[in-house]
Every structure is written in structure tokens, then in C-alpha cells.
Amino acid sequence: MCLGFNKKMNVQKTLIDWYLGNKRDLPWRNTTNPYYIWLSEIILQQTQVAQGLPYYTSFVTNYPSVFDLASANESEVLKLWQGLGYYSRARNLHASAQYIANDLNGEFPKSFSEIIKLKGVGDYTASAIASICFKEKTAVVDGNVYRFLSRYYGITTPINTGKGFKEFKAMAQDLIKTVDPATFNQAIMEFGARQCKPKSPECTVCPFNADCAAFINNEIDNLPVKLKTLKVKKKFFNYIVILSQDNKTMLEQRTGKGIWQNLYQFPLIESNKPADYETILQEVEMLDYVKSETLELSLYNTTDIIHKLSHQHLYTKFWIATVNTDLPEGIPFKKADTFPVPILIGNFIESFNF
DNA sequence: AAATCGGGGAA
DNA sequence: TTCCCAGATTT
């Protein structure tokens, strides 16, 4: 798409003027240190500012430099990340920190094409870092950018397709050509987040309402267009919380490919339908560290806890298995909350209060 | 291209 | 409920 020169200038200026008058004071806006910008951008992937903010503060405090992050162990990083979700971000962040510290002598890569090679860094994040830290004219395309551009120009191409990405990237790239890229990128995102919101955008006081295609044509609620593919699977999780005579329980690390990789959990019995007491009892008796003749099993939560993820609903029961024996391989109850665990487990540990 | 990966906020 | 969030990676 080729935009008229004057109209384009006006869009750039309006966005930047709005930003300078309305931007939030956020900690990562007071630095251009690529380590901190990188940290903030990874944390903010698919995450609202309000949710990510305390994690950013925590990571900056615990790991003031890339060397501090690199020398931490992965479980410690995952523990700090606990509750934020998408844990591959934490694993990739840690791995990339080690790469930067050890292979690049702590020197952060300085161009889009080098930055995007880092694990966990895609087009959006590389554009953000390159523009904010190194003034490179690479336009960001995130959810906010899709929304503003699709509405203002009335673009109906689905945003979650390869064609959509290329079209919106080209449009944003065209807009960023002649302006300060760091300010422009943050302006268009902030505008999408606070003014051109997904629901109930502030159109009556919007500086673009005179020539916004979606507003003029009453299409605000229909843009951007997104193809929906979601099909949610149901799973049934049974967590076995062992209480031993020597005040220990069992935690295992998830090593498989799926969700919560490398996080910890109680021994899990998964089934494709709701499990009954007898079935669980038999399964628990077969666990090699449980002595069957001393086992007492009871259901902790009478109604399933339904933990909702994007692609699956986990119907969860916590079973308390009390044994009259010691648990040499176990961990003390009191230390359960020092392990990185999914929030589903974390909530249980907190409520159970060992 | 489609599926997968979390958890919380907003309406 | 439903949709979305300063997306990236794997299949």
C-alpha cells in the first residue's frame, strides 16, 4: 500500500504527539541499555504491562547484569518467572544470557539481523530492541499495531496469517521511514494499548476519528480480522500429594515436551476421563516409593479445580496419600514452595499450608 | 499453515 | 462467558 505523503506525515505526527502527552512512566522507558530492554520485551510478550511490571522489577533486582542472569541456574530463573506463563520465555532468556555472557563477552548484539538470532527473539522483539537501543528503523508489529492499522486504514486481511503479517509489517515499515524509530514504535503500541483498545476504544476523543476508516464505517468491532482455530482439549489431572512420617513429600520435574517444561509438580496420574477412588488407589499403590500396607488415601478437593489454558482445560484433583514410612527421596514439606511450579500447584501448596 | 505454549484482565 | 495481551517456536 502506498500512502499519500501528507497523510502519512500526519499519522506519524499525530501518533507521536499523542504519545508524548499520554505515555505512562514505565521503568524500561528510562533506559536504552539493551539488556534491560531485552528483559522487558521478553516479559511483555503476550503479557499486559500491569502483569509484567513486578516481574521486570524482580529480574532487574536479582540480575542487574547479563552476567548475573547467565550465572544463575535454570530452576532459580523459573522460580522468579513462576506465575507469568509461557515458561519457554524464561528458559530461552536464560540460555541467551549465557550465550551473550560467554560467547559475546557480555556485549549485546547491535543490529536487527543479529538480535533476531537470539533464542526467544522473533521479528517483534528484534524490531523493538533494534529501534529503541540502536535507532534502527525496524517497525514493530504487535497486537496493538495490528489493531490500529487495520482500523485506521480499514484493512480486513486476517492478522494471524503469513500474508497478514507481511502486509502490516510493510505498512508499519513505510510509516517509520522518516521518523525517530524508537519513539514511533512505542507511540503506536501505546496508542493501541490505551486509546485504540480492543473493546470500547475511546473513539469519541480519538485524534484520528475524522479519517479512521473503521470509525467512519462503523466497523470498529469487526477489526482487526482474526481467523479462529481454537479447539480446547479436556484433560483429567490427579496429583498425588504424599505425606510421609518424616514430614516429606514428593516433587518431580516435568521433563517432557509439553506444558510447564522443567517445572516441578506432585506425581501426576493423567487420564482421559474422571478418575475414581479405586483406580487412583491402585495406581498409588504401584508407585515404587509407596508402601501399600501403610497407605491412607483421601481426596482433597471434592469438586475438580478447572485450570484453563489456551488450548486445554485441566480438570484437577489433589489426592492426599499419607504413609507411615519415611520418604528418603522426598523433599521436606516446608521446602515445597521453593521449587518453581505451575500456578495450579502453587495455589495448592499455599492453601494446603503443610 | 496450523498447533502449541500460561495466566490474568476487561467487558 | 469470550477475547486479548509490547509473540515465538514447533509440527
Short mmCIF file of C-alpha atoms (C1' of nucleotides) in Angstrom, two decimals:
data_model
loop_
_atom_site.label_atom_id
_atom_site.label_comp_id
_atom_site.label_asym_id
_atom_site.label_seq_id
_atom_site.Cartn_x
_atom_site.Cartn_y
_atom_site.Cartn_z
CA MET A 1 0.00 0.00 0.00
CA CYS A 2 1.29 3.44 -0.91
CA LEU A 3 0.10 6.18 1.37
CA GLY A 4 -0.11 9.81 0.38
CA PHE A 5 2.86 11.77 1.66
CA ASN A 6 0.91 14.36 3.62
CA LYS A 7 -1.46 11.86 5.13
CA LYS A 8 1.45 9.72 6.21
CA MET A 9 3.21 12.67 7.83
CA ASN A 10 0.02 13.49 9.65
CA VAL A 11 -0.39 9.97 11.00
CA GLN A 12 3.19 9.88 12.28
CA LYS A 13 2.93 13.28 13.92
CA THR A 14 -0.44 12.59 15.49
CA LEU A 15 0.76 9.31 16.99
CA ILE A 16 3.94 10.82 18.37
CA ASP A 17 2.19 13.92 19.73
CA TRP A 18 -0.41 11.75 21.42
CA TYR A 19 2.35 9.58 22.88
CA LEU A 20 4.35 12.48 24.27
CA GLY A 21 1.23 13.72 26.02
CA ASN A 22 -0.10 10.40 27.24
CA LYS A 23 2.72 7.92 27.77
CA ARG A 24 2.97 6.02 31.02
CA ASP A 25 6.10 6.33 33.11
CA LEU A 26 7.46 2.78 32.92
CA PRO A 27 10.87 1.70 34.21
CA TRP A 28 12.11 0.38 30.85
CA ARG A 29 11.39 3.77 29.32
CA ASN A 30 14.16 5.35 31.39
CA THR A 31 16.94 3.31 29.79
CA THR A 32 18.31 2.27 26.43
CA ASN A 33 20.52 -0.45 27.90
CA PRO A 34 19.80 -3.37 25.57
CA TYR A 35 19.93 -5.90 28.40
CA TYR A 36 17.07 -4.17 30.22
CA ILE A 37 15.09 -3.53 27.05
CA TRP A 38 15.50 -7.17 26.05
CA LEU A 39 14.36 -8.28 29.50
CA SER A 40 11.28 -6.08 29.32
CA GLU A 41 10.37 -7.17 25.81
CA ILE A 42 10.57 -10.88 26.62
CA ILE A 43 8.48 -10.40 29.75
CA LEU A 44 5.89 -8.39 27.85
CA GLN A 45 5.36 -10.95 25.08
CA GLN A 46 1.64 -11.83 25.22
CA THR A 47 1.55 -10.18 28.62
CA GLN A 48 -0.13 -7.00 29.77
CA VAL A 49 2.09 -4.28 31.22
CA ALA A 50 0.40 -4.44 34.61
CA GLN A 51 1.08 -8.16 34.89
CA GLY A 52 4.67 -7.99 33.68
CA LEU A 53 5.79 -4.96 35.68
CA PRO A 54 6.53 -6.68 39.03
CA TYR A 55 8.44 -9.43 37.19
CA TYR A 56 10.57 -6.86 35.41
CA THR A 57 11.43 -5.23 38.73
CA SER A 58 12.23 -8.59 40.24
CA PHE A 59 14.53 -9.64 37.40
CA VAL A 60 16.39 -6.31 37.34
CA THR A 61 16.89 -6.53 41.09
CA ASN A 62 18.01 -10.16 41.12
CA TYR A 63 20.03 -9.99 37.91
CA PRO A 64 21.37 -6.44 37.42
CA SER A 65 23.56 -7.54 34.52
CA VAL A 66 23.51 -10.20 31.84
CA PHE A 67 26.36 -11.93 33.70
CA ASP A 68 24.21 -12.26 36.81
CA LEU A 69 21.42 -13.86 34.79
CA ALA A 70 23.87 -16.11 32.97
CA SER A 71 25.39 -17.44 36.17
CA ALA A 72 22.05 -18.30 37.78
CA ASN A 73 20.75 -21.84 37.47
CA GLU A 74 17.64 -22.51 35.42
CA SER A 75 15.41 -23.51 38.33
CA GLU A 76 16.16 -20.23 40.05
CA VAL A 77 15.16 -18.31 36.91
CA LEU A 78 12.00 -20.39 36.53
CA LYS A 79 11.13 -19.69 40.17
CA LEU A 80 11.30 -15.95 39.55
CA TRP A 81 9.22 -16.46 36.41
CA GLN A 82 6.60 -18.53 38.28
CA GLY A 83 3.07 -17.34 37.56
CA LEU A 84 3.89 -15.46 34.38
CA GLY A 85 3.27 -18.35 31.99
CA TYR A 86 4.87 -19.31 28.69
CA TYR A 87 7.88 -20.68 30.53
CA SER A 88 9.91 -21.24 27.36
CA ARG A 89 10.48 -17.49 27.53
CA ALA A 90 12.38 -17.95 30.80
CA ARG A 91 14.37 -20.92 29.51
CA ASN A 92 15.30 -19.09 26.30
CA LEU A 93 16.11 -15.91 28.20
CA HIS A 94 18.48 -17.83 30.41
CA ALA A 95 20.12 -19.69 27.51
CA SER A 96 20.56 -16.46 25.54
CA ALA A 97 22.07 -14.72 28.56
CA GLN A 98 24.68 -17.46 28.78
CA TYR A 99 25.36 -17.11 25.06
CA ILE A 100 25.80 -13.33 25.37
CA ALA A 101 27.92 -13.57 28.52
CA ASN A 102 30.16 -16.41 27.41
CA ASP A 103 30.37 -16.18 23.62
CA LEU A 104 29.91 -12.44 23.10
CA ASN A 105 31.84 -11.27 26.17
CA GLY A 106 28.65 -9.75 27.51
CA GLU A 107 28.24 -7.48 24.52
CA PHE A 108 24.64 -7.39 23.31
CA PRO A 109 24.20 -7.76 19.53
CA LYS A 110 23.63 -4.38 17.93
CA SER A 111 21.53 -4.94 14.81
CA PHE A 112 18.14 -6.42 13.97
CA SER A 113 19.71 -9.24 11.95
CA GLU A 114 21.97 -10.25 14.83
CA ILE A 115 19.44 -9.71 17.62
CA ILE A 116 16.83 -11.91 15.95
CA LYS A 117 19.22 -14.85 16.13
CA LEU A 118 18.81 -14.98 19.92
CA LYS A 119 16.56 -17.74 21.21
CA GLY A 120 13.10 -16.46 22.02
CA VAL A 121 13.53 -13.34 19.91
CA GLY A 122 11.34 -13.02 16.83
CA ASP A 123 10.54 -10.21 14.45
CA TYR A 124 8.66 -8.14 17.01
CA THR A 125 11.25 -8.31 19.78
CA ALA A 126 14.22 -7.78 17.48
CA SER A 127 12.50 -4.73 16.00
CA ALA A 128 11.77 -3.30 19.42
CA ILE A 129 15.32 -3.72 20.71
CA ALA A 130 16.99 -2.55 17.50
CA SER A 131 14.87 0.58 17.31
CA ILE A 132 14.88 1.53 20.99
CA CYS A 133 18.54 0.78 21.72
CA PHE A 134 20.24 1.32 18.36
CA LYS A 135 17.90 3.68 16.46
CA GLU A 136 17.41 1.17 13.67
CA LYS A 137 14.32 1.83 11.55
CA THR A 138 12.63 -1.51 12.05
CA ALA A 139 8.90 -1.28 12.70
CA VAL A 140 7.30 -3.37 15.42
CA VAL A 141 4.16 -5.32 14.62
CA ASP A 142 2.37 -6.48 17.74
CA GLY A 143 -1.29 -6.81 18.68
CA ASN A 144 -1.59 -3.07 19.19
CA VAL A 145 -0.11 -2.26 15.78
CA TYR A 146 -2.39 -4.73 14.01
CA ARG A 147 -5.39 -3.17 15.69
CA PHE A 148 -4.59 0.46 14.98
CA LEU A 149 -3.52 -0.05 11.37
CA SER A 150 -6.39 -2.38 10.49
CA ARG A 151 -8.92 0.06 11.90
CA TYR A 152 -7.45 3.29 10.63
CA TYR A 153 -6.87 2.03 7.09
CA GLY A 154 -9.79 -0.42 7.09
CA ILE A 155 -7.63 -3.47 6.34
CA THR A 156 -9.53 -6.75 6.51
CA THR A 157 -6.66 -9.16 5.85
CA PRO A 158 -6.61 -11.67 8.75
CA ILE A 159 -3.75 -10.74 11.05
CA ASN A 160 -2.84 -14.29 12.08
CA THR A 161 -1.67 -15.36 8.62
CA GLY A 162 1.65 -15.01 6.85
CA LYS A 163 0.06 -12.71 4.30
CA GLY A 164 -1.37 -10.55 7.07
CA PHE A 165 1.94 -10.21 8.85
CA LYS A 166 3.78 -9.19 5.68
CA GLU A 167 1.13 -6.66 4.76
CA PHE A 168 1.04 -5.00 8.18
CA LYS A 169 4.80 -5.12 8.56
CA ALA A 170 5.21 -3.33 5.23
CA MET A 171 2.65 -0.74 6.25
CA ALA A 172 4.36 -0.07 9.58
CA GLN A 173 7.76 -0.06 7.91
CA ASP A 174 6.52 2.56 5.46
CA LEU A 175 5.31 4.74 8.33
CA ILE A 176 8.55 4.55 10.32
CA LYS A 177 10.86 5.56 7.47
CA THR A 178 11.17 9.26 8.20
CA VAL A 179 10.74 9.49 11.96
CA ASP A 180 12.59 8.67 15.19
CA PRO A 181 12.03 4.91 15.22
CA ALA A 182 12.25 4.41 18.99
CA THR A 183 9.58 6.97 19.72
CA PHE A 184 7.38 5.95 16.82
CA ASN A 185 7.37 2.26 17.75
CA GLN A 186 6.48 2.97 21.34
CA ALA A 187 3.91 5.56 20.30
CA ILE A 188 1.95 3.25 18.02
CA MET A 189 1.95 0.50 20.64
CA GLU A 190 0.94 2.78 23.48
CA PHE A 191 -1.80 4.24 21.31
CA GLY A 192 -3.16 0.79 20.57
CA ALA A 193 -2.97 -0.24 24.20
CA ARG A 194 -4.62 2.82 25.75
CA GLN A 195 -6.68 4.60 23.08
CA CYS A 196 -7.43 2.18 20.25
CA LYS A 197 -8.31 -0.61 22.71
CA PRO A 198 -9.80 -3.98 21.68
CA LYS A 199 -13.13 -3.29 23.37
CA SER A 200 -14.76 0.09 23.88
CA PRO A 201 -11.98 2.16 22.31
CA GLU A 202 -12.07 5.87 23.05
CA CYS A 203 -13.23 6.86 19.57
CA THR A 204 -15.11 10.00 20.60
CA VAL A 205 -11.91 11.62 21.83
CA CYS A 206 -9.59 9.97 19.27
CA PRO A 207 -7.36 12.30 17.23
CA PHE A 208 -7.98 10.04 14.21
CA ASN A 209 -11.78 9.89 14.37
CA ALA A 210 -12.17 12.24 11.39
CA ASP A 211 -10.48 9.86 8.96
CA CYS A 212 -10.42 6.43 10.66
CA ALA A 213 -11.96 4.00 8.14
CA ALA A 214 -13.35 1.69 10.80
CA PHE A 215 -14.92 4.52 12.82
CA ILE A 216 -16.46 6.15 9.75
CA ASN A 217 -17.89 2.87 8.50
CA ASN A 218 -18.94 1.63 11.96
CA GLU A 219 -16.58 -1.34 11.71
CA ILE A 220 -14.62 -0.82 14.91
CA ASP A 221 -15.90 -4.03 16.49
CA ASN A 222 -15.09 -6.05 13.35
CA LEU A 223 -11.43 -5.09 13.11
CA PRO A 224 -8.86 -6.44 13.15
CA VAL A 225 -9.95 -9.66 11.44
CA LYS A 226 -8.57 -12.79 13.05
CA LEU A 227 -9.06 -16.38 11.98
CA LYS A 228 -10.11 -18.54 14.89
CA THR A 229 -8.77 -22.05 15.16
CA LEU A 230 -9.03 -22.75 18.84
CA LYS A 231 -10.18 -26.15 19.94
CA VAL A 232 -9.84 -26.80 23.64
CA LYS A 233 -8.97 -30.26 24.89
CA LYS A 234 -10.13 -31.65 28.19
CA LYS A 235 -7.64 -33.44 30.40
CA PHE A 236 -8.01 -35.00 33.83
CA PHE A 237 -5.11 -34.49 36.22
CA ASN A 238 -4.70 -36.35 39.50
CA TYR A 239 -1.89 -35.06 41.66
CA ILE A 240 -0.67 -37.36 44.41
CA VAL A 241 0.41 -35.38 47.44
CA ILE A 242 2.41 -37.76 49.60
CA LEU A 243 2.74 -37.05 53.31
CA SER A 244 5.40 -39.20 54.91
CA GLN A 245 6.26 -39.89 58.51
CA ASP A 246 9.40 -37.81 58.24
CA ASN A 247 7.40 -34.79 57.02
CA LYS A 248 8.34 -35.08 53.40
CA THR A 249 6.50 -35.11 50.11
CA MET A 250 7.44 -35.96 46.55
CA LEU A 251 8.03 -33.46 43.77
CA GLU A 252 9.04 -34.45 40.26
CA GLN A 253 10.42 -32.30 37.47
CA ARG A 254 8.49 -32.24 34.19
CA THR A 255 10.94 -33.17 31.51
CA GLY A 256 8.59 -33.85 28.60
CA LYS A 257 7.92 -31.60 25.65
CA GLY A 258 4.55 -30.15 26.57
CA ILE A 259 3.46 -27.53 29.03
CA TRP A 260 5.44 -26.47 32.09
CA GLN A 261 8.68 -27.96 30.84
CA ASN A 262 11.31 -28.17 33.62
CA LEU A 263 8.87 -27.04 36.30
CA TYR A 264 8.06 -29.25 39.30
CA GLN A 265 4.86 -30.98 40.34
CA PHE A 266 3.50 -33.71 42.57
CA PRO A 267 3.45 -37.17 40.99
CA LEU A 268 0.79 -36.96 38.29
CA ILE A 269 -1.71 -39.54 37.15
CA GLU A 270 -3.33 -38.35 33.96
CA SER A 271 -6.45 -39.88 32.45
CA ASN A 272 -8.85 -39.15 29.63
CA LYS A 273 -11.89 -39.37 31.89
CA PRO A 274 -12.62 -38.55 35.53
CA ALA A 275 -10.79 -40.97 37.78
CA ASP A 276 -12.45 -42.79 40.68
CA TYR A 277 -11.06 -43.57 44.11
CA GLU A 278 -10.30 -47.24 43.42
CA THR A 279 -8.37 -46.50 40.25
CA ILE A 280 -6.22 -43.88 41.93
CA LEU A 281 -5.67 -46.13 44.95
CA GLN A 282 -4.35 -48.90 42.73
CA GLU A 283 -2.10 -46.50 40.83
CA VAL A 284 -0.72 -45.01 44.03
CA GLU A 285 -0.03 -48.45 45.48
CA MET A 286 2.12 -49.16 42.46
CA LEU A 287 4.35 -46.14 42.97
CA ASP A 288 7.66 -47.64 43.98
CA TYR A 289 8.28 -45.29 46.88
CA VAL A 290 4.89 -46.01 48.49
CA LYS A 291 4.49 -48.95 50.87
CA SER A 292 0.97 -50.20 50.20
CA GLU A 293 0.13 -51.62 53.62
CA THR A 294 0.53 -48.24 55.28
CA LEU A 295 -1.29 -46.09 52.74
CA GLU A 296 -4.21 -43.79 53.55
CA LEU A 297 -5.72 -42.03 50.55
CA SER A 298 -8.21 -39.15 50.60
CA LEU A 299 -9.49 -36.66 48.06
CA TYR A 300 -8.56 -33.08 48.96
CA ASN A 301 -10.86 -31.09 46.70
CA THR A 302 -14.36 -32.52 46.29
CA THR A 303 -15.03 -30.60 43.10
CA ASP A 304 -12.47 -30.52 40.31
CA ILE A 305 -10.29 -27.47 40.01
CA ILE A 306 -10.61 -26.42 36.37
CA HIS A 307 -7.36 -24.85 35.29
CA LYS A 308 -7.91 -23.15 31.96
CA LEU A 309 -5.08 -22.81 29.48
CA SER A 310 -5.33 -21.52 25.94
CA HIS A 311 -5.59 -24.98 24.40
CA GLN A 312 -6.67 -27.24 27.24
CA HIS A 313 -8.82 -27.35 30.33
CA LEU A 314 -7.29 -29.35 33.15
CA TYR A 315 -9.84 -30.95 35.49
CA THR A 316 -7.71 -31.44 38.53
CA LYS A 317 -7.97 -33.48 41.71
CA PHE A 318 -5.43 -33.38 44.53
CA TRP A 319 -5.18 -36.66 46.41
CA ILE A 320 -3.57 -36.82 49.84
CA ALA A 321 -1.63 -40.04 50.36
CA THR A 322 -0.46 -40.46 53.94
CA VAL A 323 2.13 -43.15 54.56
CA ASN A 324 3.62 -44.42 57.81
CA THR A 325 7.06 -44.70 56.33
CA ASP A 326 9.88 -42.35 55.58
CA LEU A 327 10.49 -40.88 52.15
CA PRO A 328 14.24 -40.78 51.56
CA GLU A 329 13.91 -39.40 48.03
CA GLY A 330 11.33 -36.81 49.04
CA ILE A 331 11.63 -33.14 49.91
CA PRO A 332 10.59 -31.56 53.23
CA PHE A 333 7.04 -30.09 53.18
CA LYS A 334 8.42 -26.76 54.26
CA LYS A 335 10.59 -26.52 51.18
CA ALA A 336 7.84 -27.25 48.66
CA ASP A 337 7.33 -23.56 47.98
CA THR A 338 10.96 -23.03 46.99
CA PHE A 339 10.58 -25.03 43.78
CA PRO A 340 9.36 -23.50 40.52
CA VAL A 341 5.88 -24.86 39.99
CA PRO A 342 2.90 -24.09 37.75
CA ILE A 343 0.43 -21.72 39.38
CA LEU A 344 -2.01 -24.64 39.70
CA ILE A 345 0.43 -26.36 42.06
CA GLY A 346 1.48 -23.11 43.71
CA ASN A 347 -2.11 -22.33 44.68
CA PHE A 348 -2.49 -25.77 46.20
CA ILE A 349 0.71 -25.50 48.23
CA GLU A 350 -0.40 -22.13 49.53
CA SER A 351 -3.88 -23.30 50.51
CA PHE A 352 -2.78 -26.64 51.95
CA ASN A 353 -0.29 -24.99 54.26
CA PHE A 354 1.86 -28.02 55.08
"C1'" DA B 1 -0.36 -23.07 7.70
"C1'" DA B 2 -1.69 -24.82 12.00
"C1'" DA B 3 -0.81 -26.19 16.63
"C1'" DT B 4 1.26 -25.24 20.98
"C1'" DC B 5 2.72 -22.73 24.85
"C1'" DG B 6 0.03 -19.62 30.65
"C1'" DG B 7 -2.10 -16.92 33.26
"C1'" DG B 8 -4.71 -12.88 34.17
"C1'" DG B 9 -7.51 -8.66 32.94
"C1'" DA B 10 -11.55 -6.48 30.91
"C1'" DA B 11 -16.30 -6.17 29.49
"C1'" DT C 1 -18.54 -16.40 29.07
"C1'" DT C 2 -15.20 -14.53 25.32
"C1'" DC C 3 -11.38 -12.11 23.70
"C1'" DC C 4 -6.85 -10.44 24.09
"C1'" DC C 5 -2.27 -9.34 25.89
"C1'" DA C 6 4.56 -4.91 23.68
"C1'" DG C 7 4.76 -13.37 20.18
"C1'" DA C 8 7.90 -17.33 19.31
"C1'" DT C 9 8.62 -21.93 18.11
"C1'" DT C 10 7.47 -26.48 16.65
"C1'" DT C 11 4.94 -29.54 13.81
#
